[in-house]
């Protein structure tokens, strides 16, 4: 592996993982359900990217199938969440409508 | 590198176990998902880790490339994942039924079975 | 007819996936695609399939260009410290009618600068769009109708 | 008696003991095995029957008295329902008892021992609709059962000491067993069995309780047979344990005390049946004492007393049964003038009571003489206590005869009806009364040759037994007999005044059945408490228990490793890339987010993230198939959760555990987590044996015809796992539908579209 | 022949289950299929044990991949006799259910699940591979979940939650243990593990075996991890609870015995003293739990625990005699406990309750049932010469031989309390007159009566037979125990003698191998 | 030469992805965050896939990469649209930015 | 949930997924994939279709009940395992005729079993809960 590829790959890993971190923060922060879902969707995208980079890095093309699979299924979970939000009775924020625990 | 993942397995298990002890039945389920993920990971780690060399044989070869990853734990985890999926799916719907039928998600309030009739 | 075409396409897709271009693969792909279509029956009202290759290509190029610029626009807004946007929700009247057309337009609108499809009205007459930079609503509408909808109609209609 | 089958059955039940009695008589040629069948050779349990002097005494009593009892019961049980079953139980009981005295194998003896417990349970509880019957049946069962279980341990120990379970073989080893460390424990345990069965103090109380049974049962089981099982066992064990001082001390003290104590109890009763029941305890005590003494006289006395008691006690019980039948009561105070309706019974009563009181020339007198002879060898204490007990027996004899039969009938007394037109009600007691006199007077030599000599040869192999005579001239025992008689009469006379004072005196003392009830209640209380503690119904507490146990398991092993340095900890080899660390960190953070999430949806989203992250981990470490499956499964799971959660939003929120409880949870969880980490680390630090995986790699193409080794494992090398896994998934599907569907399960599973059905 | 024989105990029930599932709407058809399957199963089981007795241990390697590379099924005396008993119980339950559950809407799916459960149980008995054991445990577990929630009411759902939650803990720990074991040894075949485990350090072995012990202890419902059993069993339909009571916990004990003889050595693992304590406390807590109950099913459920204690006791003592006793006890207990639950179910059907306070009069109303109850009840209570006595006798004898006096005393006390419980049921349900406010007993058609009584009577007859044919069963149990304590022949048979091909390095071209 | 192109694609793709993530963190409301994730995310993944395709230059890889890009182009806007619709249905309050009205 | 845009694209995506799943099934022996993975992707495809349309639509497309799929899957897997026994080989041995072999048949059985069981749950959950 040449220097430029090495750099690019390392940059890619770092950048994607940093992106993952940011998206994850949004996932935790919410505040609405939709925000979390958007973040999760983006995490799926970033994961697809990570798989791509790792495919280049490891030279094992078999990993590409995982990327396809991920692209397929991430769509489903986003849709399912979207529907979840849609069917919720009242509010835009999940903090009230959720069946969480109270302390 | 196994050490790192040993640590992760332990921490994930700890989180999972903690959740499994909570009163909300759905949280128990989440704990179970965590623990079962952690255990799959544990099997994976126990079979030793190999970076970037999947146990596949190229179409012109009879053996996988040297230093290939241990395929057996992978097969075991596949089985365990699928079995775990079945169990979790059932548990999820049982939780649903319990919440709907018993009117509470609190596992400690589910006291219908052991009160003397 | 269009199903048949789609079927052929799927067979080619199959070969692509396999990275293998023999007759047997085409046959398998065709059979697999046939059953897949049979199971899902995707288009109940049939759009026309003509020789719209050029129109489609043009649409694609425009679309890719818009996608790139829109991305850059978003990125710029992200990295600059102040929020530049003036968001609004806009109803865009539709000339397109079929499901496929509506879908294409909606998706392309979503992926182009400053606009994001939120819904199609119940009567399928309007596209509800969230516009990021909508100082002037009409310009947004015009932009969508001229640069996108027209091109789609060129592809999908005779 | 219309039912011919019932008739036939009753005839069979009656004639069976007679046949056995005759068979025993015909085949008795001591000391030979009658029969040998190797039942369970591996356990040294052989069905070998031996008929020696001791066995023949018991066996003939069991079958002979059994015959009379069956006869009597045919008449007595006529109005009862379920009499066929009654005779069945009685017959079974008799067979068990016969087996007990005939077998030459310790374990087989135990088998029959327990069978007598079981059948007697059914007999005692025969009047099962009454609560007292059920209660007393249980009491008898538990008391004799607990003794029996202790005895089992004792018998096993004895068998192990001797290296055989054959009784005759053990006896030949005799005193040599005394050196073994199990000698004393086995002795104690066997005594526990014998004492409970033979109703020795403090286990005596079940026997009067067993009087809840119909009278034929009392006559049979609780006079002449079952309670003698313990006596039989003690007699059998005499050659093994007889030399031990403990044997002597325990048997003599328990026997003597039981005799005295129960004599006083008998004296206090007003129910005639209970009087007899307690006096049975007295005789049992005397028998135990005699076997404890184990001298030549004592053995002779015991052998005489066993037979004498069987005759007169069975007879007396039958008479009491007749009284009950004629008047509907057995209360001493309510009975008078019975001679008028129970003429023949009265004669039987008179003779048997004389035997009980020990008047010459009855069998009772003879046995009492030898009792005193045996007692006198060991000083005045034993003899004195026996004298008192026997005096009370005299008083009881008088009590039973004089007021109920001889006093004139008066208004307050229970009304009477004639019952003696049924011959079967009086023939058996008369026969027994006859035997009580005929044997000592006319058949003594015959008895000596048939029973005493051979039985004594079994019990005291080295001792010559003296010839028994009814009349041996004026001697000390005779004097004691006279004294007994006088004292007895005195006790009879003072009975009206003494009884209330005795009652007053003894009312404060705890009764045996009271203690039993108290123990039973305590056990039940402990059981309830324990169950409340262990099975409290709080699920999370169960889970916590389970996890604590798991932590204990893991902790003990790791404790050894970490603190005691049994196993040196492996060094940490860090062969890491930064993305490993970041992925790991994310995984852990995401897991924490699931824990800390205040809303379920955030937890679900974090779980989804964990799914993606684990996918990446599997990807990085070369497991594409796993990564894919993980991804798909996780996504589907999230979809399912999303679908389900949407419908649970209306559910009330759930309170959390208290902070301290959560702290405990955290500690347990962290403990388990750390332990698992450590365990995994220790295991992965050693090199791995991968020969199986190598085999798979080498054979995948040639044998499995596949290039994806993981898949070849799944569908070929270990396809069987995959089959099972598919079954799991399908059944999980069914189960999931079932849990949701409730009663519409079939419809839900089988329908292909909704409208069509 | 072996190839056929060994797979049929799994194949037939799975096929039957599938066939039952396909005949959803035709109750009678699914009944017939279910019966046929159960009978076929019994025939195969008989054939299997005959073969094992005649020709010794039988092994088949699935896919023709020899151990340790592939999965093997091993039928030795122990496993084939367990399969036989399972088949017997299977028939009894299927017959009984035809009477008891026919009216229920879940009838067809029920038969499917029963057969799947039987497959799981028999697979667990036969497998020679530890991961495969896990798979069959899961088949069993998920099927038991399914059966548990069929037509469930509130209480049943609650019971199911407890059952599921606590059993899942066991499952996960079991899986973890397998993972660690594989990581430490690199193999999954139990015979192959024997030698490789012996090379592990003591602490590693203790660690891994501790996890196995914990997992199996839950499955077997040992103290202190039995809570799931009394929390759930009594709400199940009798046929199902009979099946569970007979088989599920015993599979746990069986697995414990297998794994701690062939894979680990109980003594070497360091858990023997602990197991002895566990056994004693299991007996004690179980029997005391039973003493505090007034519901037939609850009493019987708690007694499962106490009797598991006997089995564990036999195993923990770890002498040939003790293990013989444990095996004898398992065989006896499967038959007897199933029968008692079936009788309890029949009483419930007649009277609409299984609470002792609401029952009564059965002795007068159904004397034949009383007799049929007496046999298993007093067998369970350990009255000789019924089957229960011999197992108890053997373990007590063994405990005395090894000078475990306290354990022996506990076992004896527990025996006494078992007598108490059984007589309690007898006195309350049979002897006591029917309470005045109780409803009149349901009258059943003679066919229904027959279907109820046939399995009950058959099992009672088997109980008596076991009691009287002690010698052959003792021989069987003793041989099994000797085989367990000296597993070398088993290992040789599974791995194909001393010349184990896999220890030799394989040629690099990948053509060589242990298969074909 | 090809390496440089691949590296360029990779780096720009990653940058887009990163900014997309930054966008959803920084942007003021869910609608605008969706703009960010949909557009920048799509192009980011697209570029990375292009890099993969170019790197391997192998039909099976190219076809898969193209498949992924096409698939994402097809699904990402739909997902965004559904989420948007759900927000609309829940009367999600839009951030009005610096508009006067 | 009835969004024209989603419905239309869901149809296309479903077809793609189905094709992809069969591809994974058939190629699984040589590349990552196989019955389980393929089955799960099929399930996801139909899940998407279900979300876009209705459960009845999906049931009609499937023709047979999901339980029938599951049952036949298990049946096929069992028979694939039994087949070698008739050739004197142990249960589940690989029999190969060129590129077609009993392991492939076995994998198809697994594929169907997964599809059937998970879809059965999915459709019923959706129907019961709405
Ligand atoms: Na695969
Ligand atoms: Na093979």
Short mmCIF file of C-alpha atoms in Angstrom, two decimals, chain D residues 372-727:
data_model
loop_
_atom_site.label_atom_id
_atom_site.label_comp_id
_atom_site.label_asym_id
_atom_site.label_seq_id
_atom_site.Cartn_x
_atom_site.Cartn_y
_atom_site.Cartn_z
CA UNK D 372 -40.36 -61.97 87.19
CA UNK D 373 -37.71 -64.66 87.04
CA UNK D 374 -35.87 -62.75 84.37
CA UNK D 375 -36.32 -59.48 86.16
CA UNK D 376 -35.15 -60.79 89.46
CA UNK D 377 -31.82 -61.74 87.98
CA UNK D 378 -31.20 -58.06 87.53
CA UNK D 379 -32.36 -56.80 90.86
CA UNK D 380 -35.39 -55.18 92.31
CA UNK D 381 -35.68 -52.14 90.16
CA UNK D 382 -36.81 -53.92 87.04
CA UNK D 383 -38.95 -56.37 88.94
CA UNK D 384 -40.53 -53.63 90.99
CA UNK D 385 -41.50 -51.60 87.99
CA UNK D 386 -42.86 -54.69 86.32
CA UNK D 387 -44.82 -55.47 89.40
CA UNK D 388 -46.47 -52.09 89.34
CA UNK D 389 -47.25 -52.38 85.63
CA UNK D 390 -48.66 -55.84 86.06
CA UNK D 391 -50.75 -54.72 89.00
CA UNK D 392 -52.31 -52.11 86.82
CA UNK D 393 -53.01 -54.82 84.27
CA UNK D 394 -54.88 -56.70 86.95
CA UNK D 395 -56.86 -53.60 87.77
CA UNK D 396 -57.64 -53.12 84.10
CA UNK D 397 -58.81 -56.71 83.82
CA UNK D 398 -61.16 -56.12 86.69
CA UNK D 399 -62.33 -52.84 85.26
CA UNK D 400 -63.20 -54.43 81.97
CA UNK D 401 -65.06 -57.33 83.50
CA UNK D 402 -66.82 -56.11 86.58
CA UNK D 403 -68.64 -52.94 85.77
CA UNK D 404 -69.51 -53.43 82.10
CA UNK D 405 -70.61 -56.99 82.43
CA UNK D 406 -71.55 -57.70 86.00
CA UNK D 407 -73.12 -54.51 87.31
CA UNK D 408 -76.87 -54.33 86.84
CA UNK D 409 -78.12 -52.42 83.86
CA UNK D 410 -79.44 -49.00 84.72
CA UNK D 411 -81.17 -46.15 82.92
CA UNK D 412 -78.17 -43.99 82.30
CA UNK D 413 -76.28 -46.85 80.72
CA UNK D 414 -76.21 -47.19 76.98
CA UNK D 415 -79.04 -49.24 75.49
CA UNK D 416 -78.05 -52.68 74.29
CA UNK D 417 -79.08 -54.93 71.48
CA UNK D 418 -78.42 -58.59 70.98
CA UNK D 419 -75.81 -59.37 68.40
CA UNK D 420 -74.58 -62.81 69.26
CA UNK D 421 -76.91 -64.51 66.85
CA UNK D 422 -74.07 -63.94 64.45
CA UNK D 423 -71.71 -66.72 65.42
CA UNK D 424 -68.74 -65.21 63.72
CA UNK D 425 -68.76 -62.45 66.28
CA UNK D 426 -68.13 -64.77 69.21
CA UNK D 427 -66.37 -67.83 67.80
CA UNK D 428 -63.03 -66.11 67.30
CA UNK D 429 -62.82 -64.64 70.83
CA UNK D 430 -63.87 -67.90 72.37
CA UNK D 431 -61.22 -69.76 70.43
CA UNK D 432 -58.64 -67.28 71.61
CA UNK D 433 -59.87 -67.56 75.18
CA UNK D 434 -59.58 -71.31 74.93
CA UNK D 435 -56.09 -71.07 73.59
CA UNK D 436 -55.14 -68.80 76.50
CA UNK D 437 -55.85 -71.66 78.85
CA UNK D 438 -55.25 -74.77 76.80
CA UNK D 439 -51.73 -73.96 75.74
CA UNK D 440 -50.25 -73.48 79.21
CA UNK D 441 -52.17 -76.33 80.70
CA UNK D 442 -52.02 -79.00 78.03
CA UNK D 443 -49.64 -78.03 75.28
CA UNK D 444 -46.71 -76.60 77.18
CA UNK D 445 -44.24 -79.27 76.22
CA UNK D 446 -45.36 -79.08 72.67
CA UNK D 447 -44.90 -75.30 72.76
CA UNK D 448 -41.48 -75.72 74.29
CA UNK D 449 -40.36 -78.11 71.61
CA UNK D 450 -41.92 -76.28 68.77
CA UNK D 451 -41.15 -72.68 69.65
CA UNK D 452 -39.15 -71.96 72.73
CA UNK D 453 -36.20 -74.21 72.17
CA UNK D 454 -35.67 -73.48 68.49
CA UNK D 455 -36.41 -69.77 68.93
CA UNK D 456 -34.09 -69.51 71.89
CA UNK D 457 -31.49 -71.31 69.83
CA UNK D 458 -31.82 -68.54 67.32
CA UNK D 459 -31.74 -65.75 69.86
CA UNK D 460 -29.20 -67.20 72.23
CA UNK D 461 -27.17 -69.64 70.18
CA UNK D 462 -24.88 -70.64 73.05
CA UNK D 463 -27.32 -70.93 75.90
CA UNK D 464 -29.39 -73.89 77.05
CA UNK D 465 -32.96 -72.89 77.84
CA UNK D 466 -34.67 -74.42 80.84
CA UNK D 467 -37.86 -76.37 80.48
CA UNK D 468 -40.93 -74.29 81.12
CA UNK D 469 -43.33 -75.51 83.76
CA UNK D 470 -46.64 -74.06 84.82
CA UNK D 471 -46.10 -75.03 88.39
CA UNK D 472 -42.64 -74.79 89.89
CA UNK D 473 -43.56 -74.74 93.49
CA UNK D 474 -43.66 -71.77 95.82
CA UNK D 475 -40.92 -69.36 94.91
CA UNK D 476 -40.21 -65.70 94.75
CA UNK D 477 -41.88 -65.12 91.37
CA UNK D 478 -45.05 -66.72 92.64
CA UNK D 479 -44.94 -64.45 95.62
CA UNK D 480 -44.56 -61.49 93.35
CA UNK D 481 -47.53 -62.73 91.35
CA UNK D 482 -49.59 -62.83 94.44
CA UNK D 483 -48.39 -59.37 95.36
CA UNK D 484 -49.32 -58.18 91.89
CA UNK D 485 -52.79 -59.55 92.30
CA UNK D 486 -53.32 -57.88 95.62
CA UNK D 487 -51.95 -54.59 94.45
CA UNK D 488 -54.13 -54.87 91.37
CA UNK D 489 -57.24 -55.35 93.41
CA UNK D 490 -56.30 -52.39 95.55
CA UNK D 491 -55.84 -50.29 92.46
CA UNK D 492 -59.22 -51.41 91.21
CA UNK D 493 -60.84 -50.46 94.44
CA UNK D 494 -59.27 -47.02 94.62
CA UNK D 495 -59.88 -46.40 90.92
CA UNK D 496 -62.82 -44.00 91.39
CA UNK D 497 -60.76 -41.83 93.75
CA UNK D 498 -57.34 -42.25 92.24
CA UNK D 499 -58.23 -41.57 88.61
CA UNK D 500 -59.28 -37.92 89.04
CA UNK D 501 -56.17 -37.20 91.07
CA UNK D 502 -53.99 -38.87 88.49
CA UNK D 503 -55.67 -36.88 85.76
CA UNK D 504 -55.02 -33.72 87.71
CA UNK D 505 -51.42 -34.70 88.28
CA UNK D 506 -50.69 -35.57 84.68
CA UNK D 507 -52.68 -32.95 82.89
CA UNK D 508 -49.74 -30.58 82.91
CA UNK D 509 -47.41 -33.05 81.25
CA UNK D 510 -46.89 -32.82 77.53
CA UNK D 511 -48.46 -35.71 75.71
CA UNK D 512 -46.62 -37.61 73.03
CA UNK D 513 -49.09 -36.70 70.35
CA UNK D 514 -48.91 -33.11 71.52
CA UNK D 515 -45.19 -33.10 70.97
CA UNK D 516 -45.66 -34.78 67.61
CA UNK D 517 -48.21 -32.19 66.57
CA UNK D 518 -45.93 -29.45 67.76
CA UNK D 519 -43.00 -30.79 65.73
CA UNK D 520 -45.17 -31.22 62.68
CA UNK D 521 -46.54 -27.70 63.03
CA UNK D 522 -43.06 -26.33 63.45
CA UNK D 523 -41.88 -28.10 60.33
CA UNK D 524 -44.83 -26.73 58.40
CA UNK D 525 -44.15 -23.28 59.80
CA UNK D 526 -40.53 -23.50 58.76
CA UNK D 527 -41.66 -24.75 55.38
CA UNK D 528 -44.03 -21.84 54.97
CA UNK D 529 -41.40 -19.39 56.08
CA UNK D 530 -38.81 -20.88 53.78
CA UNK D 531 -41.16 -20.82 50.85
CA UNK D 532 -42.07 -17.23 51.51
CA UNK D 533 -38.40 -16.36 51.57
CA UNK D 534 -37.31 -18.37 48.55
CA UNK D 535 -40.41 -18.29 46.40
CA UNK D 536 -41.60 -14.78 46.97
CA UNK D 537 -42.95 -14.11 43.51
CA UNK D 538 -40.83 -11.04 42.74
CA UNK D 539 -39.22 -11.74 39.44
CA UNK D 540 -36.40 -9.25 39.56
CA UNK D 541 -35.40 -10.59 42.93
CA UNK D 542 -35.23 -14.08 41.47
CA UNK D 543 -33.06 -12.73 38.71
CA UNK D 544 -30.89 -10.99 41.25
CA UNK D 545 -30.49 -14.25 43.17
CA UNK D 546 -29.51 -16.05 40.01
CA UNK D 547 -26.96 -13.44 39.08
CA UNK D 548 -25.50 -13.37 42.56
CA UNK D 549 -25.06 -17.11 42.37
CA UNK D 550 -23.41 -16.72 38.99
CA UNK D 551 -21.12 -14.08 40.42
CA UNK D 552 -20.27 -16.40 43.27
CA UNK D 553 -19.38 -19.18 40.84
CA UNK D 554 -17.23 -16.91 38.72
CA UNK D 555 -15.87 -15.07 41.70
CA UNK D 556 -14.58 -18.10 43.57
CA UNK D 557 -12.64 -19.34 40.61
CA UNK D 558 -11.23 -15.93 39.83
CA UNK D 559 -10.48 -15.18 43.45
CA UNK D 560 -8.14 -18.09 43.34
CA UNK D 561 -6.48 -16.81 40.22
CA UNK D 562 -6.13 -13.19 41.11
CA UNK D 563 -5.44 -13.20 44.80
CA UNK D 564 -3.68 -16.45 45.29
CA UNK D 565 -1.77 -16.17 42.05
CA UNK D 566 -2.54 -19.78 41.31
CA UNK D 567 -2.52 -18.95 37.68
CA UNK D 568 -0.22 -16.11 36.64
CA UNK D 569 -2.15 -13.43 34.84
CA UNK D 570 -1.21 -13.19 31.19
CA UNK D 571 0.52 -10.08 30.00
CA UNK D 572 -1.51 -7.62 28.00
CA UNK D 573 -0.51 -7.65 24.37
CA UNK D 574 -1.79 -4.62 22.61
CA UNK D 575 -1.81 -5.22 18.92
CA UNK D 576 -4.33 -2.52 18.21
CA UNK D 577 -5.25 0.02 15.63
CA UNK D 578 -6.90 3.23 16.61
CA UNK D 579 -10.15 2.26 14.93
CA UNK D 580 -10.28 -0.87 17.12
CA UNK D 581 -10.15 1.30 20.16
CA UNK D 582 -12.68 3.76 18.82
CA UNK D 583 -15.10 1.01 17.84
CA UNK D 584 -14.69 -0.58 21.23
CA UNK D 585 -15.23 2.74 22.96
CA UNK D 586 -18.35 3.40 20.92
CA UNK D 587 -19.72 -0.01 21.70
CA UNK D 588 -19.26 0.53 25.39
CA UNK D 589 -20.67 4.05 25.24
CA UNK D 590 -23.67 2.87 23.28
CA UNK D 591 -24.23 0.13 25.85
CA UNK D 592 -24.13 2.74 28.60
CA UNK D 593 -26.58 4.85 26.67
CA UNK D 594 -28.97 1.92 26.59
CA UNK D 595 -28.63 1.66 30.34
CA UNK D 596 -28.99 5.35 31.02
CA UNK D 597 -31.62 6.02 28.40
CA UNK D 598 -34.61 7.71 29.93
CA UNK D 599 -36.87 6.71 27.13
CA UNK D 600 -37.33 3.35 25.52
CA UNK D 601 -36.94 4.72 22.05
CA UNK D 602 -33.52 6.11 22.78
CA UNK D 603 -32.57 2.71 24.10
CA UNK D 604 -33.83 1.10 20.91
CA UNK D 605 -31.90 3.55 18.80
CA UNK D 606 -28.77 2.91 20.83
CA UNK D 607 -29.30 -0.80 20.40
CA UNK D 608 -29.56 -0.24 16.67
CA UNK D 609 -26.25 1.58 16.84
CA UNK D 610 -24.77 -1.33 18.74
CA UNK D 611 -25.99 -3.55 15.95
CA UNK D 612 -24.13 -1.47 13.39
CA UNK D 613 -21.04 -1.32 15.57
CA UNK D 614 -20.91 -5.06 16.14
CA UNK D 615 -21.32 -5.48 12.42
CA UNK D 616 -18.22 -3.38 11.99
CA UNK D 617 -16.37 -5.43 14.58
CA UNK D 618 -17.22 -8.65 12.81
CA UNK D 619 -16.21 -7.03 9.57
CA UNK D 620 -12.87 -5.87 10.87
CA UNK D 621 -12.08 -9.30 12.22
CA UNK D 622 -12.89 -11.17 9.03
CA UNK D 623 -16.37 -12.52 9.60
CA UNK D 624 -18.50 -11.35 6.68
CA UNK D 625 -21.24 -13.92 7.17
CA UNK D 626 -21.55 -13.11 10.82
CA UNK D 627 -21.55 -9.40 10.12
CA UNK D 628 -24.36 -9.79 7.66
CA UNK D 629 -26.44 -12.00 9.85
CA UNK D 630 -25.91 -9.73 12.82
CA UNK D 631 -26.99 -6.78 10.78
CA UNK D 632 -30.11 -8.44 9.46
CA UNK D 633 -31.13 -9.85 12.77
CA UNK D 634 -30.52 -6.63 14.62
CA UNK D 635 -32.49 -4.65 12.08
CA UNK D 636 -35.40 -7.04 12.14
CA UNK D 637 -35.36 -6.97 15.89
CA UNK D 638 -35.41 -3.19 15.92
CA UNK D 639 -38.28 -3.22 13.44
CA UNK D 640 -40.23 -5.61 15.61
CA UNK D 641 -39.53 -3.55 18.69
CA UNK D 642 -40.62 -0.43 16.89
CA UNK D 643 -43.86 -2.06 15.80
CA UNK D 644 -44.58 -3.39 19.25
CA UNK D 645 -43.51 -0.35 21.26
CA UNK D 646 -45.90 1.82 19.33
CA UNK D 647 -48.72 -0.01 21.01
CA UNK D 648 -47.32 0.11 24.48
CA UNK D 649 -47.12 3.87 24.88
CA UNK D 650 -50.31 3.93 26.91
CA UNK D 651 -48.86 1.73 29.62
CA UNK D 652 -48.26 3.28 33.00
CA UNK D 653 -44.69 4.07 33.74
CA UNK D 654 -42.80 1.69 35.94
CA UNK D 655 -41.11 2.77 39.17
CA UNK D 656 -37.44 2.07 39.50
CA UNK D 657 -35.81 0.07 42.22
CA UNK D 658 -34.58 1.92 45.25
CA UNK D 659 -31.16 3.50 44.93
CA UNK D 660 -29.54 1.05 47.29
CA UNK D 661 -31.00 -1.85 45.39
CA UNK D 662 -29.72 -0.39 42.15
CA UNK D 663 -26.34 -0.04 43.73
CA UNK D 664 -26.39 -3.74 44.52
CA UNK D 665 -27.42 -4.42 40.95
CA UNK D 666 -24.59 -2.32 39.68
CA UNK D 667 -22.09 -4.17 41.85
CA UNK D 668 -23.38 -7.55 40.74
CA UNK D 669 -23.43 -6.51 37.11
CA UNK D 670 -19.94 -5.09 37.24
CA UNK D 671 -18.71 -8.11 39.12
CA UNK D 672 -20.08 -10.44 36.49
CA UNK D 673 -18.77 -8.28 33.70
CA UNK D 674 -15.30 -8.06 35.15
CA UNK D 675 -15.23 -11.77 35.83
CA UNK D 676 -16.20 -12.60 32.29
CA UNK D 677 -13.57 -10.22 30.98
CA UNK D 678 -10.94 -11.83 33.12
CA UNK D 679 -11.99 -15.33 32.20
CA UNK D 680 -11.97 -14.54 28.53
CA UNK D 681 -8.66 -12.83 28.81
CA UNK D 682 -7.03 -15.73 30.57
CA UNK D 683 -8.34 -18.12 27.98
CA UNK D 684 -7.40 -16.06 24.95
CA UNK D 685 -3.91 -15.42 26.26
CA UNK D 686 -2.96 -19.04 25.64
CA UNK D 687 -2.35 -20.34 22.14
CA UNK D 688 -5.34 -21.85 20.43
CA UNK D 689 -5.66 -25.34 19.13
CA UNK D 690 -7.07 -24.84 15.66
CA UNK D 691 -6.75 -28.27 14.17
CA UNK D 692 -10.46 -28.61 13.56
CA UNK D 693 -10.66 -25.33 11.72
CA UNK D 694 -7.62 -26.34 9.73
CA UNK D 695 -9.36 -29.51 8.77
CA UNK D 696 -12.36 -27.52 7.62
CA UNK D 697 -10.18 -25.23 5.56
CA UNK D 698 -8.45 -28.15 3.94
CA UNK D 699 -11.56 -30.17 3.25
CA UNK D 700 -13.94 -27.38 2.34
CA UNK D 701 -13.37 -27.52 -1.38
CA UNK D 702 -12.64 -31.20 -1.78
CA UNK D 703 -15.22 -32.60 0.60
CA UNK D 704 -17.71 -29.83 1.03
CA UNK D 705 -17.60 -28.50 -2.51
CA UNK D 706 -17.73 -24.96 -1.28
CA UNK D 707 -15.39 -22.03 -1.00
CA UNK D 708 -17.08 -20.18 1.80
CA UNK D 709 -15.80 -22.26 4.70
CA UNK D 710 -18.32 -20.81 7.12
CA UNK D 711 -21.16 -21.79 4.87
CA UNK D 712 -19.72 -25.23 4.28
CA UNK D 713 -19.60 -25.65 8.04
CA UNK D 714 -23.20 -24.56 8.25
CA UNK D 715 -24.60 -26.79 5.55
CA UNK D 716 -22.21 -29.71 5.65
CA UNK D 717 -19.65 -30.10 8.43
CA UNK D 718 -22.06 -29.04 11.14
CA UNK D 719 -25.30 -29.06 9.21
CA UNK D 720 -27.04 -30.77 12.07
CA UNK D 721 -26.68 -27.65 14.19
CA UNK D 722 -28.18 -25.65 11.39
CA UNK D 723 -31.14 -28.00 11.18
CA UNK D 724 -31.75 -27.56 14.89
CA UNK D 725 -31.39 -23.83 14.54
CA UNK D 726 -33.97 -23.75 11.76
CA UNK D 727 -36.30 -25.73 13.96
#
